[in-house]
Coordinates of C-alpha atoms and ligand atoms in Angstrom, one line a residue:
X1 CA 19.4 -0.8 -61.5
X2 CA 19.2 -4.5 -63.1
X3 CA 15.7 -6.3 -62.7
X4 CA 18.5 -8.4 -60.1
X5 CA 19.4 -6.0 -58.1
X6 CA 16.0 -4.7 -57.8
X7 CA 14.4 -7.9 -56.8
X8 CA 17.5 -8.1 -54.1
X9 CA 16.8 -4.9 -52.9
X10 CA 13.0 -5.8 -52.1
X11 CA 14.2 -9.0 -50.4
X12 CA 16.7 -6.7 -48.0
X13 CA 13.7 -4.4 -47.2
X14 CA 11.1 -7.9 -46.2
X15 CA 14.5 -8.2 -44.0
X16 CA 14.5 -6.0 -42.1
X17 CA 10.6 -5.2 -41.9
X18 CA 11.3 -9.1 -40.3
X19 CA 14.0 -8.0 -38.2
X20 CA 11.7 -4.8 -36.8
X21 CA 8.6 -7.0 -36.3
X22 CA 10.5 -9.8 -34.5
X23 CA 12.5 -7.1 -32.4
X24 CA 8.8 -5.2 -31.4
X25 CA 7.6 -8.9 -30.4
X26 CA 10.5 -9.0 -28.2
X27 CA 11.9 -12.5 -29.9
X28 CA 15.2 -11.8 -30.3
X29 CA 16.3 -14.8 -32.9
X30 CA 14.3 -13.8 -34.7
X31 CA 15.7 -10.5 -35.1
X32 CA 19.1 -11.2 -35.4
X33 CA 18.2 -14.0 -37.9
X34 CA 16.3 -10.7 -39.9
X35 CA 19.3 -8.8 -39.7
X36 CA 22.0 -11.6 -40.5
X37 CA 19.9 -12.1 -43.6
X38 CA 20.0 -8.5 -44.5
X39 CA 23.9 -8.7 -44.2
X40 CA 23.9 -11.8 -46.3
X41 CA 21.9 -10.1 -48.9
X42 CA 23.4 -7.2 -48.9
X43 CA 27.2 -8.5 -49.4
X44 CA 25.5 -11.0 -52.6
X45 CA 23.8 -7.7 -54.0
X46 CA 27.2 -6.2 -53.5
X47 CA 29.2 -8.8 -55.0
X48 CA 26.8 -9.6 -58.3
X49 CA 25.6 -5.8 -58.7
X50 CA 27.2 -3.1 -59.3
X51 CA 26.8 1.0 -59.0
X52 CA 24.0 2.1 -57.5
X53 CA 22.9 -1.2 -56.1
X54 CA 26.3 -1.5 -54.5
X55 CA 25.9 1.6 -52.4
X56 CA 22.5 0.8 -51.6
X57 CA 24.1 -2.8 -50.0
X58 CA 26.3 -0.4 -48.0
X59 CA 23.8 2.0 -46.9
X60 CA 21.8 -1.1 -45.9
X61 CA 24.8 -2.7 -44.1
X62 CA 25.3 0.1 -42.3
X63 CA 21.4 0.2 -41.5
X64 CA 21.8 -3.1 -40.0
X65 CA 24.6 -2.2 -37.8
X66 CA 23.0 0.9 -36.2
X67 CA 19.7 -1.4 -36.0
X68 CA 21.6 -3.8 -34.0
X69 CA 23.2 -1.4 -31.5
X70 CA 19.7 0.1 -31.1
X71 CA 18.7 -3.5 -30.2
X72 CA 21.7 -3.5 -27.6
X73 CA 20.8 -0.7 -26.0
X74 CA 16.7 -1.7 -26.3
X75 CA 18.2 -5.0 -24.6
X76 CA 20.2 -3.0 -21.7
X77 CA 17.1 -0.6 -20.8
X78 CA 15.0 -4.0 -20.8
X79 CA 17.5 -5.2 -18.2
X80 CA 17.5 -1.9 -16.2
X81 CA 13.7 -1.6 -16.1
X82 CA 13.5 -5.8 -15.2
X83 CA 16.0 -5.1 -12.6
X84 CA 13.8 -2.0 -11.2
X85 CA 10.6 -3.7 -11.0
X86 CA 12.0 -6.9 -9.8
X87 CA 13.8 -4.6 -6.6
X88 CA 9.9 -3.2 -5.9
X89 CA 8.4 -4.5 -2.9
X90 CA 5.1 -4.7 -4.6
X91 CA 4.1 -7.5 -7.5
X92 CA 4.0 -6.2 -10.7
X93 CA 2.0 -8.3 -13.7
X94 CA 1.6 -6.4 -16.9
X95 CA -0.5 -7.9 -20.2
X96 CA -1.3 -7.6 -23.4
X97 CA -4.7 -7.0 -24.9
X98 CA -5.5 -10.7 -25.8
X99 CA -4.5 -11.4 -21.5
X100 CA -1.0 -12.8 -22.4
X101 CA 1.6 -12.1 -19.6
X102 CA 4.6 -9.1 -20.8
X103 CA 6.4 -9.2 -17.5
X104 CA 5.9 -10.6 -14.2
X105 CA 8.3 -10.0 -11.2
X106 CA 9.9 -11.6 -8.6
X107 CA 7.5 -10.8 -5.8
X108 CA 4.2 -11.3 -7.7
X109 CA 5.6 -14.8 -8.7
X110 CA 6.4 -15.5 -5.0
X111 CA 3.2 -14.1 -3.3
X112 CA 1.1 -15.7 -6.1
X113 CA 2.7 -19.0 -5.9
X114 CA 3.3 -19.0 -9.5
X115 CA 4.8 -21.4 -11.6
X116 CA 8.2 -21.4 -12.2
X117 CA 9.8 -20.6 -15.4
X118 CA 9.5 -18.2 -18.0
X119 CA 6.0 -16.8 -18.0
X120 CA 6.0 -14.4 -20.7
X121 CA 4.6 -14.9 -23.6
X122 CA 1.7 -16.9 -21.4
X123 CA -1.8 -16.6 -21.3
X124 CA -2.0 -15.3 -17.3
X125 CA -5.6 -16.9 -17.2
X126 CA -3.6 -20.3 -17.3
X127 CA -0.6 -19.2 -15.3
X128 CA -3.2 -16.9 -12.5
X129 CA -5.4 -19.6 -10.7
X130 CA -7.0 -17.1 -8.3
X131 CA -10.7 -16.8 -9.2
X132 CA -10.6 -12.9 -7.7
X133 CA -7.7 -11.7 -9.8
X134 CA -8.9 -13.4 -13.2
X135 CA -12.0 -11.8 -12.3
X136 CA -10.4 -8.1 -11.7
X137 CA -8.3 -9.0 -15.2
X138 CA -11.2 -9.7 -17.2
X139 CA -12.8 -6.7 -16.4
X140 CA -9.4 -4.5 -16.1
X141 CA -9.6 -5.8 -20.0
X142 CA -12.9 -5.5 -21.2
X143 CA -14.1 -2.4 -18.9
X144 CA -10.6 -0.9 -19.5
X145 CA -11.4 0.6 -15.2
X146 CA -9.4 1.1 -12.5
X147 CA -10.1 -1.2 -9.7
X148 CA -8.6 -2.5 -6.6
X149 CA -9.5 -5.9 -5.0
X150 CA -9.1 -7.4 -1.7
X151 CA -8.0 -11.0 -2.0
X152 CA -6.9 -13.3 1.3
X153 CA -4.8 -16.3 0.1
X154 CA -4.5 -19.7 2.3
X155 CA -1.8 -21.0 0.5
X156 CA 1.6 -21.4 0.5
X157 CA 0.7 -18.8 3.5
X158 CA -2.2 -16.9 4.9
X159 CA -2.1 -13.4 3.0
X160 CA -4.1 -10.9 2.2
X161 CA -3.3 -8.9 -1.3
X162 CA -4.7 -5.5 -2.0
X163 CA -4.4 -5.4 -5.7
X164 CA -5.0 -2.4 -8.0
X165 CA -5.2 -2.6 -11.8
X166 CA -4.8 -0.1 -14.6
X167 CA -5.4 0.1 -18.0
X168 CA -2.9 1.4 -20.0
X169 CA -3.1 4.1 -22.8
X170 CA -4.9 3.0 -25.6
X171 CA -2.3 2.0 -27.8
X172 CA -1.8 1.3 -31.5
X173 CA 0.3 -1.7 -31.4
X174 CA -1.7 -5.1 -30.0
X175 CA 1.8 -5.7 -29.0
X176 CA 2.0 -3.3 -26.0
X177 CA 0.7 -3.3 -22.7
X178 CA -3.0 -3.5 -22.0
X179 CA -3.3 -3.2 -18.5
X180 CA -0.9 -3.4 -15.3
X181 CA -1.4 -4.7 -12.2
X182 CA 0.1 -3.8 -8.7
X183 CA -0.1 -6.3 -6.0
X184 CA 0.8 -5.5 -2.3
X185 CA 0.6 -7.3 1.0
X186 CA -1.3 -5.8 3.3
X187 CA -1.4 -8.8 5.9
X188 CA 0.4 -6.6 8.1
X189 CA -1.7 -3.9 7.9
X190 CA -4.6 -6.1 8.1
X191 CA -3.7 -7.7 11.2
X192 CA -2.6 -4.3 12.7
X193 CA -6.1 -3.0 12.3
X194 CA -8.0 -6.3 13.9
X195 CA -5.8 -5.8 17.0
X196 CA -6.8 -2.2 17.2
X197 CA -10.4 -2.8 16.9
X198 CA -10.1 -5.7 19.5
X199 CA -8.4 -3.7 21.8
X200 CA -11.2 -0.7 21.7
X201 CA -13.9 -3.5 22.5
X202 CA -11.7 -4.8 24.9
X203 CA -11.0 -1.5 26.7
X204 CA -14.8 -0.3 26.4
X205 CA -16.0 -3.5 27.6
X206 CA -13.9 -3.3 30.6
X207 CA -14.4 0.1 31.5
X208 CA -18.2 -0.6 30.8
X209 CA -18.6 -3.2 33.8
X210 CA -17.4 -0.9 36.4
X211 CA -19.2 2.1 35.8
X212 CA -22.0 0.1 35.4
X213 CA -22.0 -0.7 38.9
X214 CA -21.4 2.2 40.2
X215 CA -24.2 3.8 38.2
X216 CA -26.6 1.3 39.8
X217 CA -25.4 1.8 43.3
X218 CA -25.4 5.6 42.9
X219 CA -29.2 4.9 41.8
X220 CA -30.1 3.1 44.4
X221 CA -28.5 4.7 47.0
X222 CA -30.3 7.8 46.0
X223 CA -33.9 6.1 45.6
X224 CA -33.6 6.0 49.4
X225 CA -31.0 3.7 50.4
X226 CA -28.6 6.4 51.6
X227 CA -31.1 6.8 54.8
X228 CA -30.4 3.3 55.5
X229 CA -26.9 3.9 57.6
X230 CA -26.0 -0.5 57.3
X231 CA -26.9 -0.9 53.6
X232 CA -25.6 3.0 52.1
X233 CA -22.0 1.6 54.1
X234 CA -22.3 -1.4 52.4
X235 CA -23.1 0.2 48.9
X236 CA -20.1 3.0 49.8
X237 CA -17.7 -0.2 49.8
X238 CA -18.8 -1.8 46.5
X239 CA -18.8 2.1 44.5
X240 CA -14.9 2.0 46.3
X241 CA -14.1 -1.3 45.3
X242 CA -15.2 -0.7 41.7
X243 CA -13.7 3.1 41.3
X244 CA -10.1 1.6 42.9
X245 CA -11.4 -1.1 40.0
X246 CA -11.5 1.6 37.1
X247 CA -8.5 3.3 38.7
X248 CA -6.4 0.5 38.4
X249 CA -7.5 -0.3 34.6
X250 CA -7.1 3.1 33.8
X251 CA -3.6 3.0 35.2
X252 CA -2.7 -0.3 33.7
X253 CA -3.6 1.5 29.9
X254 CA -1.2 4.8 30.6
X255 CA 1.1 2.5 31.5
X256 CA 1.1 0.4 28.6
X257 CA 0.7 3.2 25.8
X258 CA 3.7 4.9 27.5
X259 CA 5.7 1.9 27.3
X260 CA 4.6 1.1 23.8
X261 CA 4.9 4.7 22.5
X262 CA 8.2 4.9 24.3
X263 CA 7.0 8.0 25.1
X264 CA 9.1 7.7 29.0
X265 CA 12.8 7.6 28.4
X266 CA 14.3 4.6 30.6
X267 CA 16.2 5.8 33.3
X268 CA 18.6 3.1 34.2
X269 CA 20.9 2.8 37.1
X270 CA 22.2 0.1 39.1
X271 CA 20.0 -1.6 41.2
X272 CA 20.4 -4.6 43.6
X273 CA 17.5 -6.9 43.7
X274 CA 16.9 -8.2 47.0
X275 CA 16.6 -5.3 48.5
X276 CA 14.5 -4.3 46.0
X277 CA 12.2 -7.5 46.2
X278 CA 11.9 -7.1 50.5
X279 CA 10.4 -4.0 50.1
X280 CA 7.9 -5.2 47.5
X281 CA 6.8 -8.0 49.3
X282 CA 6.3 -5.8 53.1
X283 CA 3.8 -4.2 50.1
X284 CA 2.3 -7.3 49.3
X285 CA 1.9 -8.4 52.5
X286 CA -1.5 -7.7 52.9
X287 CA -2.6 -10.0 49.8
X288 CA -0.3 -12.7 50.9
X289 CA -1.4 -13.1 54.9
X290 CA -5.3 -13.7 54.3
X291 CA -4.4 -16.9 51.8
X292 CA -1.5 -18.2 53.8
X293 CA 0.9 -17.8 50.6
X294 CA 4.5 -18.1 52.1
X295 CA 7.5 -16.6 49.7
X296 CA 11.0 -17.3 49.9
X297 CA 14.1 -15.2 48.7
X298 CA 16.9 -16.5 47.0
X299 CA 18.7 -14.1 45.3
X300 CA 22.6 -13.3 46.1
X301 CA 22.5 -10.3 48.3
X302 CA 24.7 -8.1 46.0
X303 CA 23.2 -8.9 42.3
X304 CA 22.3 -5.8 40.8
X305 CA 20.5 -5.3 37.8
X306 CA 21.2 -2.0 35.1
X307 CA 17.5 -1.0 34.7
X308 CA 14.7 1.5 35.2
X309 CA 13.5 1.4 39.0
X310 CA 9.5 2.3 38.7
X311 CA 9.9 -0.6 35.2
X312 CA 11.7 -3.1 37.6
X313 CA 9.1 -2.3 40.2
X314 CA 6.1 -3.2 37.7
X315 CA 8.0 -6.0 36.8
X316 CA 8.5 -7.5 40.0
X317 CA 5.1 -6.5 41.1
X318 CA 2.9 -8.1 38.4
X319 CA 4.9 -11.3 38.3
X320 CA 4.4 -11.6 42.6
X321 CA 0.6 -10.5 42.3
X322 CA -0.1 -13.3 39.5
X323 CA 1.7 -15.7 41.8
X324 CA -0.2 -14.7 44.5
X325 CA -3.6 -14.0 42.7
X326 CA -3.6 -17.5 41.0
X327 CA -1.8 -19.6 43.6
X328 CA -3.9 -22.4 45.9
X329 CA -4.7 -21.3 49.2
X330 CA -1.4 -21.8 51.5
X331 CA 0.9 -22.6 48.1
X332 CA 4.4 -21.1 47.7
X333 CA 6.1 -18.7 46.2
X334 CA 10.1 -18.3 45.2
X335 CA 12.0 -15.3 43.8
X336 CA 15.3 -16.6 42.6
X337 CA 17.8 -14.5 40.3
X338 CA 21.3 -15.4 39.0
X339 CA 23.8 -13.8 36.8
X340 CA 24.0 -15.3 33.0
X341 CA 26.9 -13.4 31.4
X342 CA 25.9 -10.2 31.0
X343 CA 22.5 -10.6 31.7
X344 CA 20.7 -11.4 35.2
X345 CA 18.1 -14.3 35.3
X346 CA 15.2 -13.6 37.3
X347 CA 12.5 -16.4 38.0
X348 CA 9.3 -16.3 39.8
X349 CA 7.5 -19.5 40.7
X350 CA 4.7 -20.6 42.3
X351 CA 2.6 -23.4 43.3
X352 CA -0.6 -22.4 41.8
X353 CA -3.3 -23.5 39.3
X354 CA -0.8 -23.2 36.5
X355 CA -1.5 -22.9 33.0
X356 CA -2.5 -25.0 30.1
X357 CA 0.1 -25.4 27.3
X358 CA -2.2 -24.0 24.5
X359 CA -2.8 -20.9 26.2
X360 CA 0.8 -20.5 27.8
X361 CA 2.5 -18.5 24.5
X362 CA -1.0 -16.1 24.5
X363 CA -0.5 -14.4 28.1
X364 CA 1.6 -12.1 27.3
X365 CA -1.3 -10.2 24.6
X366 CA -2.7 -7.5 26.0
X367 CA -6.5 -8.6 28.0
X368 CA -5.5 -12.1 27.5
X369 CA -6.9 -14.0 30.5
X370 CA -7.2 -18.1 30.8
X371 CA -9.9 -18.0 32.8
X372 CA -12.1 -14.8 32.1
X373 CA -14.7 -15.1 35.0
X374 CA -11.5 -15.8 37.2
X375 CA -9.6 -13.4 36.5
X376 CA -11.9 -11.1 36.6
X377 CA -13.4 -11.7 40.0
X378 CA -9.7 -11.3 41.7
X379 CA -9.5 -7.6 39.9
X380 CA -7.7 -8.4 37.0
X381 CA -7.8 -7.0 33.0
X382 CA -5.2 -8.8 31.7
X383 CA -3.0 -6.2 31.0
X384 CA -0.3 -7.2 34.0
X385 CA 1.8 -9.8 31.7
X386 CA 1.6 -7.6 28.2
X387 CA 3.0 -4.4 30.7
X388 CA 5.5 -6.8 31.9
X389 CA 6.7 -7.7 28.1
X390 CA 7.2 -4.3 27.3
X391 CA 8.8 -2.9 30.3
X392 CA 11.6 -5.9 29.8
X393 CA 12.0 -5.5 26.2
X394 CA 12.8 -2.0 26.8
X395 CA 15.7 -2.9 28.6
X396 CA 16.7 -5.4 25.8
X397 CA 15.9 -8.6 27.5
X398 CA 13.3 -11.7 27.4
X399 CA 10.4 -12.7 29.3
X400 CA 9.0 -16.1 28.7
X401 CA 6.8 -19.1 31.0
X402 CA 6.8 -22.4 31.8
X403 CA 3.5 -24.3 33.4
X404 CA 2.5 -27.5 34.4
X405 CA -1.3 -27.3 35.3
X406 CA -2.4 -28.0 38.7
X407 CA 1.6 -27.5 39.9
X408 CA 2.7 -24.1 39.1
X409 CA 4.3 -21.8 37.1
X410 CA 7.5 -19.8 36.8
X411 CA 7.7 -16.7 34.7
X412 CA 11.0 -15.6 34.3
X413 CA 13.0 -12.7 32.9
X414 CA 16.4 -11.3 31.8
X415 CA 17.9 -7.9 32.8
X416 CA 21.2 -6.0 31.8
X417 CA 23.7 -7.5 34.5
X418 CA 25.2 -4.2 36.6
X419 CA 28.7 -4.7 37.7
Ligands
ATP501 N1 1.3 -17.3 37.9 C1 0.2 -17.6 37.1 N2 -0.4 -18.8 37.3 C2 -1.5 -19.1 36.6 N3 -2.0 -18.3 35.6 C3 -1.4 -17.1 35.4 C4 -0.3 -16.7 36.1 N4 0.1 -15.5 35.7 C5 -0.8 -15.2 34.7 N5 -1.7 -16.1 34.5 C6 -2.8 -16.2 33.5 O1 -2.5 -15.2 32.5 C7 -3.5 -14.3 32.4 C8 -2.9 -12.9 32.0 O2 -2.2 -12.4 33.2 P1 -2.1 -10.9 33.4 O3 -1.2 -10.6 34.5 O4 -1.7 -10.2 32.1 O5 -3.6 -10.4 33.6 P2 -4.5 -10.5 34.9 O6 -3.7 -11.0 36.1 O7 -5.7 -11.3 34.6 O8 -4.9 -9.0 35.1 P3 -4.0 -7.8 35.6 O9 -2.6 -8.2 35.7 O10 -4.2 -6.8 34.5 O11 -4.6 -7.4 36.9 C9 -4.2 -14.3 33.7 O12 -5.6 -13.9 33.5 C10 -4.1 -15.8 34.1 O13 -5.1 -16.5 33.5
MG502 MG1 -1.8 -9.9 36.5

């Protein structure tokens, strides 16, 4: 081989040592720039040498070909795996050793809030403003650890990200991944938990006050005031009002789990309202009489309604004893109901204290009450509204309020229309 073809030989191997250092880096100018100059160089060894050299042109010609479907198919599987982390519902961030950003998919960059842009090739302390997940990066780096971080975010909107970081293998090349991070919202899961803690205080606070009292009354009437015949009556009364107190509660929670766990299947047949709301009220009229609460009925005598008779009876039965319970002494009350389509409209109103706007969309939560102390002394847990919800939902319609404070309110609901 002449000293020519030697020295052209040499430049074709810095070629395509280029070409594979620019491909590893992922710049892929670069690389076909490497390889187009091995081509080049090639075809001029081929067309001033001769022999030997010019086989060695070919072998590297053909070298560069097979390099550059290797690169294709590198490219494809780049697509496919970009494609497969982008379609995960967690964030994915993966880094180099030195902290520079590798990849970065769709739902990191959206619950992060990140920049938009290409971001690889960044330094993800720059690109990552969140003091909590620099801090889990640095040490993911330096400790080379598992961990897993809580972080709660404000902005764009209130999240909270559980975040869990790996290091990857050791690996020889500076060029791969370091460590990888997984990032999933848990807001849900977060807010989930809250409500279930709330709802065990709630429930063990409620149960707590009546069986407190009747504790104390059982105590005194056995320190002696059952030979008191006036007072142990008395104290029999209050241990009755509180047990039918607990009863009720207790009822009000079976109720709701079974309508939440959709544990009862919904039996639903056609039923006519009015004749359905005159009974109710004959039952309600013992609460109605003593504060001069007159209602009136206007519901067309033949509407029916396709729905669940005990679920259309709590229905009813909460809605009247709210608009009895918080109505003013000698106010009114009016059941009206009209077909909409294939739905039936059912409103109750009332005259009563009404309630403020801010706490109007929160009534339907389960032991949500305006008024606590109120409530409470008229019997109730707050429960009534949130069994009301569910027992309409499960028929497929809406419940919603409207209140003016001081006037009234009127809560009304949608049912399956019955033909
Ligand atoms: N018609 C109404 N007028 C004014 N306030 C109402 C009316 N209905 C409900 N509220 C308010 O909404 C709260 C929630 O009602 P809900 O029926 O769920 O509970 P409750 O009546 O307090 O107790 P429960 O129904 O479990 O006996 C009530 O405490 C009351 O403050
Ligand atoms: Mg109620």
């Amino acid at each position: 081989m002449s000293n020519r073809a030697a020295v052209a030989l040499s430049l074709l191997v810095v070629a395509i040592a280029v070409a594979g250092l620019t491909a590893r880096a992922g710049l892929m100018p670069g690389l076909l720039a490497g390889a187009g100059l091995s081509v080049g160089l090639g075809l001029w060894v081929g067309g001033r040498a001769s022999g030997s050299a010019q086989r060695a042109a070919r072998a590297l010609t053909t070298m560069t070909r097979e390099l550059q479907q290797q690169i294709a198919q590198l490219t494809a599987q780049r697509g496919e795996l970009t494609a497969i982390v982008d379609s995960m519902a967690e964030g994915v961030i993966a880094v180099d050793a030195r902290g520079t950003l590798l990849l970065v998919n769709a739902v990191a960059r959206a619950v992060l809030d990140l920049p938009a842009g290409d971001l690889v090739g960044r330094p993800a302390g720059e690109v990552i403003r969140h003091p909590p997940l620099q801090e889990a990066l640095r040490r993911l780096l330096t400790e080379r650890q598992r961990a897993t971080v809580e972080m709660r975010l404000f902005h764009p909107a209130e999240l909270v990200l559980r975040i869990q970081g790996a290091p990857c293998q050791e690996s020889a090349d500076a060029l791969g991944p370091a460590a990888v991070l997984v990032i999933q919202d848990v807001t849900e899961l977060h807010r989930y938990d809250l409500l279930r803690k709330e709802f065990v205080a709630n429930v063990s606070h409620e149960l707590k006050s009546p069986l407190t009292g009747i504790r104390s009354l059982t105590e005194t009437l056995l320190g002696g005031a059952v030979d008191d015949p006036a007072n142990s009556r008395r104290f029999l009364q209050l241990i009755d009002a509180e047990s039918a107190r607990l009863a009720g509660l207790v009822e009000d929670l079976l109720a709701l789990s079974q309508l939440e766990s959709g544990a009862l299947p919904l039996h639903q047949r056609r039923m006519e309202l009015e004749p359905m709301a005159r009974s109710l009220l004959t039952s309600f009229e013992p609460q109605l009489a003593p504060r001069r609460v007159s209602v009136s009925l206007a519901v067309p005598p033949s509407l029916a309604v396709q729905a669940d008779p005990e679920r259309l009876r709590q229905i009813l039965s909460n809605l009247l004893d709210n608009a009895i319970k918080y109505n003013q002494e000698g106010g009114r009350i009016t059941i009206g109901a009209a077909r909409e389509g294939e739905w039936v409209r059912v409103d109750v109103s009332d005259t009563g204290i009404g309630i403020p706007a801010p706490d109007l969309p929160r009534v339907f939560e389960r032991f949500y009450r305006v008024d606590k102390a109120r409530s409470r002394e008229l019997g109730g847990t707050g429960l009534g509204l949130a069994i009301v919800k569910h027992a309409v939902e499960a028929h497929g319609g809406r419940v919603w309020a409207d209140s003016t404070p001081q006037h009234g309110s009127t809560f009304s609901f949608t049912l399956p229309a019955s033909v």
